[in-house]
Short mmCIF file of N, CA and C and ligand atoms in Angstrom, two decimals:
data_model
loop_
_atom_site.label_atom_id
_atom_site.label_comp_id
_atom_site.label_asym_id
_atom_site.label_seq_id
_atom_site.Cartn_x
_atom_site.Cartn_y
_atom_site.Cartn_z
N MET J 209 0.86 -1.21 0.00
CA MET J 209 0.00 0.00 0.00
C MET J 209 0.89 1.25 0.00
N ASN J 210 0.89 1.98 -1.11
CA ASN J 210 1.71 3.21 -1.14
C ASN J 210 0.86 4.42 -0.75
N ASN J 211 1.51 5.58 -0.72
CA ASN J 211 0.82 6.79 -0.27
C ASN J 211 -0.42 7.11 -1.10
N MET J 212 -0.29 6.92 -2.41
CA MET J 212 -1.43 7.24 -3.29
C MET J 212 -2.61 6.31 -3.01
N ASP J 213 -2.31 5.05 -2.74
CA ASP J 213 -3.39 4.10 -2.41
C ASP J 213 -4.06 4.49 -1.09
N LEU J 214 -3.24 4.93 -0.14
CA LEU J 214 -3.79 5.31 1.16
C LEU J 214 -4.68 6.55 1.03
N ILE J 215 -4.24 7.48 0.20
CA ILE J 215 -5.06 8.67 -0.07
C ILE J 215 -6.40 8.27 -0.69
N LYS J 216 -6.33 7.30 -1.59
CA LYS J 216 -7.56 6.81 -2.24
C LYS J 216 -8.54 6.29 -1.20
N GLU J 217 -8.01 5.56 -0.21
CA GLU J 217 -8.87 5.02 0.85
C GLU J 217 -9.50 6.16 1.66
N ALA J 218 -8.71 7.18 1.93
CA ALA J 218 -9.23 8.32 2.70
C ALA J 218 -10.32 9.06 1.90
N LYS J 219 -10.11 9.17 0.61
CA LYS J 219 -11.09 9.84 -0.26
C LYS J 219 -12.39 9.05 -0.30
N LYS J 220 -12.22 7.72 -0.38
CA LYS J 220 -13.38 6.84 -0.50
C LYS J 220 -14.31 7.01 0.71
N VAL J 221 -13.72 7.09 1.87
CA VAL J 221 -14.52 7.10 3.09
C VAL J 221 -15.02 8.51 3.43
N ARG J 222 -14.38 9.52 2.87
CA ARG J 222 -14.71 10.92 3.19
C ARG J 222 -16.20 11.22 3.00
N GLY J 223 -16.79 10.59 2.01
CA GLY J 223 -18.22 10.82 1.74
C GLY J 223 -19.11 10.44 2.91
N ASN J 224 -18.61 9.60 3.80
CA ASN J 224 -19.41 9.17 4.95
C ASN J 224 -19.23 10.08 6.16
N ALA J 225 -18.42 11.11 6.03
CA ALA J 225 -18.23 12.03 7.17
C ALA J 225 -19.59 12.59 7.59
N TYR J 226 -19.74 12.73 8.89
CA TYR J 226 -20.99 13.31 9.42
C TYR J 226 -20.64 14.72 9.88
N ALA J 227 -20.89 15.68 9.00
CA ALA J 227 -20.45 17.05 9.27
C ALA J 227 -21.55 18.06 8.93
N PRO J 228 -22.74 17.89 9.55
CA PRO J 228 -23.84 18.80 9.20
C PRO J 228 -23.67 20.20 9.77
N TYR J 229 -22.73 20.39 10.69
CA TYR J 229 -22.53 21.72 11.30
C TYR J 229 -21.48 22.52 10.56
N SER J 230 -20.33 21.92 10.33
CA SER J 230 -19.26 22.64 9.62
C SER J 230 -19.36 22.47 8.10
N ARG J 231 -19.99 21.40 7.68
CA ARG J 231 -20.00 21.00 6.26
C ARG J 231 -18.59 20.75 5.71
N PHE J 232 -17.67 20.52 6.61
CA PHE J 232 -16.29 20.25 6.22
C PHE J 232 -16.04 18.76 6.44
N LYS J 233 -16.10 18.02 5.35
CA LYS J 233 -15.96 16.56 5.46
C LYS J 233 -14.50 16.15 5.40
N VAL J 234 -14.12 15.28 6.31
CA VAL J 234 -12.73 14.81 6.37
C VAL J 234 -12.72 13.29 6.33
N GLY J 235 -11.84 12.75 5.51
CA GLY J 235 -11.63 11.31 5.48
C GLY J 235 -10.19 11.01 5.87
N ALA J 236 -9.99 9.96 6.64
CA ALA J 236 -8.63 9.57 7.03
C ALA J 236 -8.47 8.08 6.84
N ALA J 237 -7.26 7.67 6.49
CA ALA J 237 -6.95 6.24 6.40
C ALA J 237 -5.57 6.05 6.99
N ILE J 238 -5.44 5.03 7.82
CA ILE J 238 -4.13 4.76 8.40
C ILE J 238 -3.63 3.39 7.96
N LEU J 239 -2.34 3.33 7.79
CA LEU J 239 -1.67 2.07 7.45
C LEU J 239 -0.94 1.59 8.70
N THR J 240 -1.21 0.36 9.10
CA THR J 240 -0.59 -0.15 10.32
C THR J 240 0.68 -0.94 9.99
N GLY J 241 1.40 -1.24 11.04
CA GLY J 241 2.65 -1.99 10.89
C GLY J 241 2.46 -3.36 10.30
N THR J 242 1.26 -3.91 10.41
CA THR J 242 1.00 -5.24 9.83
C THR J 242 0.41 -5.13 8.43
N GLY J 243 0.34 -3.91 7.90
CA GLY J 243 -0.11 -3.73 6.52
C GLY J 243 -1.60 -3.57 6.35
N LYS J 244 -2.31 -3.42 7.47
CA LYS J 244 -3.76 -3.25 7.36
C LYS J 244 -4.12 -1.77 7.28
N VAL J 245 -5.28 -1.51 6.70
CA VAL J 245 -5.74 -0.13 6.55
C VAL J 245 -7.03 0.06 7.35
N PHE J 246 -7.08 1.17 8.07
CA PHE J 246 -8.29 1.50 8.82
C PHE J 246 -8.70 2.92 8.46
N ALA J 247 -10.00 3.10 8.29
CA ALA J 247 -10.51 4.40 7.85
C ALA J 247 -11.28 5.08 8.97
N GLY J 248 -11.39 6.38 8.86
CA GLY J 248 -12.19 7.14 9.81
C GLY J 248 -12.70 8.41 9.16
N VAL J 249 -13.77 8.94 9.71
CA VAL J 249 -14.32 10.22 9.24
C VAL J 249 -14.60 11.10 10.46
N ASN J 250 -14.73 12.40 10.22
CA ASN J 250 -15.15 13.23 11.34
C ASN J 250 -16.63 13.01 11.62
N VAL J 251 -16.94 12.97 12.89
CA VAL J 251 -18.33 12.78 13.33
C VAL J 251 -18.67 13.94 14.26
N GLU J 252 -19.49 14.83 13.75
CA GLU J 252 -19.84 16.03 14.53
C GLU J 252 -21.04 15.76 15.43
N ASN J 253 -21.30 16.72 16.30
CA ASN J 253 -22.38 16.55 17.25
C ASN J 253 -23.01 17.91 17.53
N ALA J 254 -24.29 17.89 17.89
CA ALA J 254 -25.01 19.13 18.21
C ALA J 254 -24.31 19.87 19.35
N SER J 255 -23.70 19.11 20.25
CA SER J 255 -22.87 19.69 21.29
C SER J 255 -21.46 19.76 20.70
N TYR J 256 -21.14 20.84 20.04
CA TYR J 256 -19.97 20.91 19.16
C TYR J 256 -18.71 20.24 19.71
N GLY J 257 -18.47 20.42 21.00
CA GLY J 257 -17.22 19.94 21.59
C GLY J 257 -17.05 18.43 21.54
N LEU J 258 -18.10 17.72 21.30
CA LEU J 258 -18.01 16.25 21.26
C LEU J 258 -17.61 15.72 19.89
N THR J 259 -17.45 16.60 18.96
CA THR J 259 -17.01 16.21 17.62
C THR J 259 -15.70 15.43 17.69
N ILE J 260 -15.61 14.39 16.87
CA ILE J 260 -14.33 13.68 16.78
C ILE J 260 -13.78 13.82 15.36
N CYS J 261 -12.49 14.03 15.28
CA CYS J 261 -11.83 14.19 13.98
C CYS J 261 -11.65 12.83 13.31
N ALA J 262 -11.52 12.89 12.00
CA ALA J 262 -11.36 11.67 11.19
C ALA J 262 -10.11 10.87 11.60
N GLU J 263 -9.03 11.57 11.89
CA GLU J 263 -7.77 10.89 12.22
C GLU J 263 -7.93 10.05 13.49
N ARG J 264 -8.57 10.65 14.49
CA ARG J 264 -8.73 9.90 15.74
C ARG J 264 -9.71 8.76 15.56
N ALA J 265 -10.75 8.96 14.76
CA ALA J 265 -11.71 7.88 14.50
C ALA J 265 -10.98 6.69 13.86
N ALA J 266 -10.08 6.98 12.94
CA ALA J 266 -9.33 5.91 12.26
C ALA J 266 -8.41 5.18 13.23
N ILE J 267 -7.72 5.94 14.06
CA ILE J 267 -6.81 5.34 15.04
C ILE J 267 -7.59 4.44 16.01
N PHE J 268 -8.72 4.91 16.46
CA PHE J 268 -9.48 4.14 17.44
C PHE J 268 -10.01 2.85 16.82
N ALA J 269 -10.35 2.90 15.55
CA ALA J 269 -10.80 1.67 14.86
C ALA J 269 -9.65 0.67 14.79
N ALA J 270 -8.45 1.17 14.53
CA ALA J 270 -7.28 0.29 14.45
C ALA J 270 -7.00 -0.36 15.80
N VAL J 271 -7.04 0.45 16.84
CA VAL J 271 -6.75 -0.09 18.18
C VAL J 271 -7.80 -1.12 18.58
N ALA J 272 -9.04 -0.86 18.22
CA ALA J 272 -10.11 -1.82 18.54
C ALA J 272 -9.87 -3.15 17.83
N ALA J 273 -9.16 -3.11 16.71
CA ALA J 273 -8.85 -4.33 15.96
C ALA J 273 -7.52 -4.94 16.40
N GLY J 274 -6.92 -4.36 17.43
CA GLY J 274 -5.68 -4.94 17.97
C GLY J 274 -4.40 -4.39 17.38
N GLU J 275 -4.50 -3.29 16.64
CA GLU J 275 -3.32 -2.71 15.97
C GLU J 275 -2.87 -1.47 16.73
N THR J 276 -1.60 -1.44 17.11
CA THR J 276 -1.13 -0.28 17.87
C THR J 276 0.13 0.34 17.28
N GLU J 277 0.43 -0.03 16.06
CA GLU J 277 1.61 0.51 15.37
C GLU J 277 1.14 1.14 14.07
N VAL J 278 1.34 2.44 13.94
CA VAL J 278 0.88 3.13 12.73
C VAL J 278 2.08 3.62 11.92
N VAL J 279 2.09 3.30 10.65
CA VAL J 279 3.18 3.69 9.75
C VAL J 279 2.89 5.04 9.13
N SER J 280 1.66 5.20 8.65
CA SER J 280 1.31 6.46 7.99
C SER J 280 -0.18 6.73 8.08
N VAL J 281 -0.51 8.00 7.95
CA VAL J 281 -1.92 8.40 7.96
C VAL J 281 -2.16 9.36 6.80
N ALA J 282 -3.21 9.11 6.04
CA ALA J 282 -3.59 10.00 4.94
C ALA J 282 -4.88 10.72 5.33
N ILE J 283 -4.93 11.99 5.01
CA ILE J 283 -6.10 12.82 5.33
C ILE J 283 -6.54 13.50 4.05
N THR J 284 -7.84 13.48 3.79
CA THR J 284 -8.35 14.15 2.59
C THR J 284 -9.46 15.11 2.95
N THR J 285 -9.34 16.32 2.44
CA THR J 285 -10.36 17.35 2.67
C THR J 285 -10.61 18.08 1.36
N ASP J 286 -11.69 18.85 1.35
CA ASP J 286 -12.01 19.66 0.17
C ASP J 286 -11.68 21.10 0.51
N GLY J 287 -10.85 21.72 -0.27
CA GLY J 287 -10.47 23.10 0.02
C GLY J 287 -9.27 23.45 -0.79
N PRO J 288 -8.81 24.69 -0.72
CA PRO J 288 -7.70 25.13 -1.55
C PRO J 288 -6.37 24.49 -1.18
N GLU J 289 -6.21 24.11 0.08
CA GLU J 289 -4.95 23.48 0.46
C GLU J 289 -5.18 22.34 1.43
N PRO J 290 -4.24 21.41 1.50
CA PRO J 290 -4.42 20.26 2.39
C PRO J 290 -4.58 20.70 3.85
N THR J 291 -5.34 19.93 4.59
CA THR J 291 -5.56 20.20 6.02
C THR J 291 -4.65 19.31 6.84
N LEU J 292 -3.98 19.89 7.80
CA LEU J 292 -3.11 19.09 8.67
C LEU J 292 -3.84 18.76 9.96
N PRO J 293 -3.48 17.66 10.61
CA PRO J 293 -4.18 17.25 11.83
C PRO J 293 -4.12 18.34 12.91
N CYS J 294 -5.21 18.47 13.65
CA CYS J 294 -5.25 19.44 14.76
C CYS J 294 -4.29 18.97 15.86
N GLY J 295 -4.06 19.82 16.81
CA GLY J 295 -3.12 19.50 17.89
C GLY J 295 -3.51 18.27 18.67
N ALA J 296 -4.80 18.13 18.94
CA ALA J 296 -5.26 16.95 19.70
C ALA J 296 -4.96 15.68 18.93
N CYS J 297 -5.20 15.69 17.63
CA CYS J 297 -4.92 14.49 16.82
C CYS J 297 -3.43 14.22 16.73
N ARG J 298 -2.63 15.27 16.62
CA ARG J 298 -1.18 15.05 16.58
C ARG J 298 -0.73 14.31 17.83
N GLN J 299 -1.26 14.71 18.97
CA GLN J 299 -0.89 14.08 20.22
C GLN J 299 -1.34 12.61 20.24
N VAL J 300 -2.55 12.36 19.82
CA VAL J 300 -3.06 10.97 19.82
C VAL J 300 -2.26 10.13 18.82
N LEU J 301 -1.96 10.68 17.65
CA LEU J 301 -1.15 9.95 16.66
C LEU J 301 0.21 9.60 17.24
N SER J 302 0.78 10.52 18.02
CA SER J 302 2.15 10.32 18.52
C SER J 302 2.25 9.12 19.45
N GLU J 303 1.13 8.64 19.93
CA GLU J 303 1.11 7.46 20.81
C GLU J 303 1.45 6.19 20.04
N PHE J 304 1.24 6.21 18.73
CA PHE J 304 1.23 4.95 17.98
C PHE J 304 2.24 4.86 16.85
N GLY J 305 3.23 5.73 16.82
CA GLY J 305 4.23 5.60 15.77
C GLY J 305 5.36 6.59 15.93
N GLU J 306 6.54 6.05 16.12
CA GLU J 306 7.75 6.87 16.32
C GLU J 306 8.10 7.69 15.08
N SER J 307 7.94 7.07 13.90
CA SER J 307 8.35 7.77 12.69
C SER J 307 7.20 7.82 11.67
N MET J 308 6.03 8.12 12.17
CA MET J 308 4.82 8.14 11.35
C MET J 308 4.87 9.25 10.29
N GLN J 309 4.39 8.89 9.09
CA GLN J 309 4.27 9.87 8.02
C GLN J 309 2.85 10.38 7.96
N VAL J 310 2.71 11.67 7.77
CA VAL J 310 1.38 12.30 7.69
C VAL J 310 1.23 12.84 6.27
N ILE J 311 0.26 12.31 5.55
CA ILE J 311 0.05 12.71 4.15
C ILE J 311 -1.29 13.42 4.07
N ALA J 312 -1.23 14.71 3.76
CA ALA J 312 -2.46 15.50 3.70
C ALA J 312 -2.75 15.82 2.24
N SER J 313 -4.01 15.66 1.84
CA SER J 313 -4.34 15.87 0.43
C SER J 313 -5.70 16.53 0.28
N THR J 314 -5.87 17.22 -0.84
CA THR J 314 -7.19 17.77 -1.15
C THR J 314 -7.87 16.83 -2.14
N VAL J 315 -9.19 16.96 -2.24
CA VAL J 315 -9.89 16.07 -3.17
C VAL J 315 -9.41 16.28 -4.60
N ASP J 316 -8.94 17.48 -4.91
CA ASP J 316 -8.47 17.66 -6.29
C ASP J 316 -6.97 17.49 -6.46
N GLY J 317 -6.34 16.84 -5.49
CA GLY J 317 -5.01 16.30 -5.77
C GLY J 317 -3.80 17.05 -5.21
N LYS J 318 -4.00 18.16 -4.48
CA LYS J 318 -2.83 18.79 -3.84
C LYS J 318 -2.40 17.91 -2.68
N MET J 319 -1.10 17.80 -2.49
CA MET J 319 -0.63 16.87 -1.47
C MET J 319 0.59 17.42 -0.74
N GLN J 320 0.63 17.16 0.55
CA GLN J 320 1.81 17.52 1.35
C GLN J 320 2.12 16.36 2.27
N GLN J 321 3.40 16.14 2.52
CA GLN J 321 3.77 15.04 3.41
C GLN J 321 4.73 15.54 4.48
N PHE J 322 4.49 15.08 5.70
CA PHE J 322 5.33 15.45 6.83
C PHE J 322 5.65 14.22 7.66
N ASP J 323 6.74 14.32 8.37
CA ASP J 323 7.03 13.38 9.44
C ASP J 323 6.25 13.91 10.64
N LEU J 324 5.58 13.05 11.38
CA LEU J 324 4.81 13.53 12.54
C LEU J 324 5.70 14.33 13.50
N LYS J 325 6.97 13.96 13.56
CA LYS J 325 7.92 14.65 14.46
C LYS J 325 8.04 16.14 14.12
N GLU J 326 7.86 16.46 12.82
CA GLU J 326 7.91 17.88 12.42
C GLU J 326 6.68 18.62 12.93
N LEU J 327 5.56 17.90 12.98
CA LEU J 327 4.29 18.54 13.36
C LEU J 327 4.11 18.60 14.87
N LEU J 328 4.81 17.70 15.56
CA LEU J 328 4.71 17.67 17.03
C LEU J 328 6.08 17.35 17.62
N PRO J 329 6.97 18.36 17.61
CA PRO J 329 8.32 18.09 18.13
C PRO J 329 8.31 17.79 19.62
N HIS J 330 9.26 17.01 20.06
CA HIS J 330 9.43 16.70 21.49
C HIS J 330 8.21 16.01 22.10
N ALA J 331 7.47 15.26 21.29
CA ALA J 331 6.26 14.63 21.81
C ALA J 331 6.57 13.71 22.99
N ASN J 332 5.83 13.89 24.05
CA ASN J 332 5.82 12.95 25.19
C ASN J 332 7.13 12.86 25.96
N GLN J 333 8.03 13.80 25.75
CA GLN J 333 9.29 13.77 26.52
C GLN J 333 8.98 13.94 28.00
N GLY J 334 9.58 13.09 28.79
CA GLY J 334 9.42 13.21 30.25
C GLY J 334 8.15 12.60 30.80
N ILE J 335 7.31 12.14 29.92
CA ILE J 335 6.05 11.53 30.38
C ILE J 335 6.35 10.11 30.85
N ILE J 336 5.64 9.68 31.84
CA ILE J 336 5.84 8.35 32.41
C ILE J 336 5.80 7.28 31.30
N LYS J 337 6.68 6.32 31.41
CA LYS J 337 6.83 5.31 30.34
C LYS J 337 5.67 4.31 30.34
N LYS J 338 5.46 3.71 29.17
CA LYS J 338 4.41 2.69 29.04
C LYS J 338 4.81 1.43 29.79
N HIS J 339 3.85 0.72 30.33
CA HIS J 339 4.08 -0.62 30.86
C HIS J 339 3.88 -1.59 29.71
N VAL J 340 4.88 -2.43 29.47
CA VAL J 340 4.71 -3.37 28.35
C VAL J 340 4.65 -4.82 28.84
N1 THU B 179 -11.46 17.93 11.35
C1 THU B 179 -10.95 16.67 11.17
O1 THU B 179 -11.71 15.69 11.15
N2 THU B 179 -9.63 16.52 11.00
C2 THU B 179 -8.74 17.55 10.87
O2 THU B 179 -7.56 17.33 10.68
C3 THU B 179 -9.21 18.93 10.99
C4 THU B 179 -10.61 19.10 11.43
C5 THU B 179 -12.92 18.11 11.45
C6 THU B 179 -13.45 18.49 12.78
C7 THU B 179 -14.74 19.19 12.39
O3 THU B 179 -15.75 18.22 12.21
C8 THU B 179 -14.44 19.81 11.04
O4 THU B 179 -13.31 19.14 10.55
C9 THU B 179 -14.18 21.30 11.09
O5 THU B 179 -13.15 21.60 11.95
#
């Protein structure tokens, strides 16, 4: 699964975004360390603060399936330029991949790629270590 394929998966699912308040539909697809793909969309709520972003929805689906290693995440939105994950999503993503690639794309094909480390430097430094 290459980046373009992952973007395709994010585009495919974007139509299912539930965004009646913002009308800003987001699709995300993540590639796990075992080669599986999990998709997510933003799900908004009348109580705005309960909205969940597409990236976190995708991550949570992966974890529910037993996957905790993420290689890359593709995000697709409609707009003049690619949308990058919000701060909350960057933090949640940082839990599941040391060298994760973040691929942001628009529906009409603009694309940007980052290492998650660029988007969230010094993530989790000094935080209590995981029990394994
Ligand atoms: N949103 C995402 O799903 N992912 C992002 O990276 C940026 C923002 C959603 C949240 C909300 O439903 C809508 O986009 C507008 O912010």
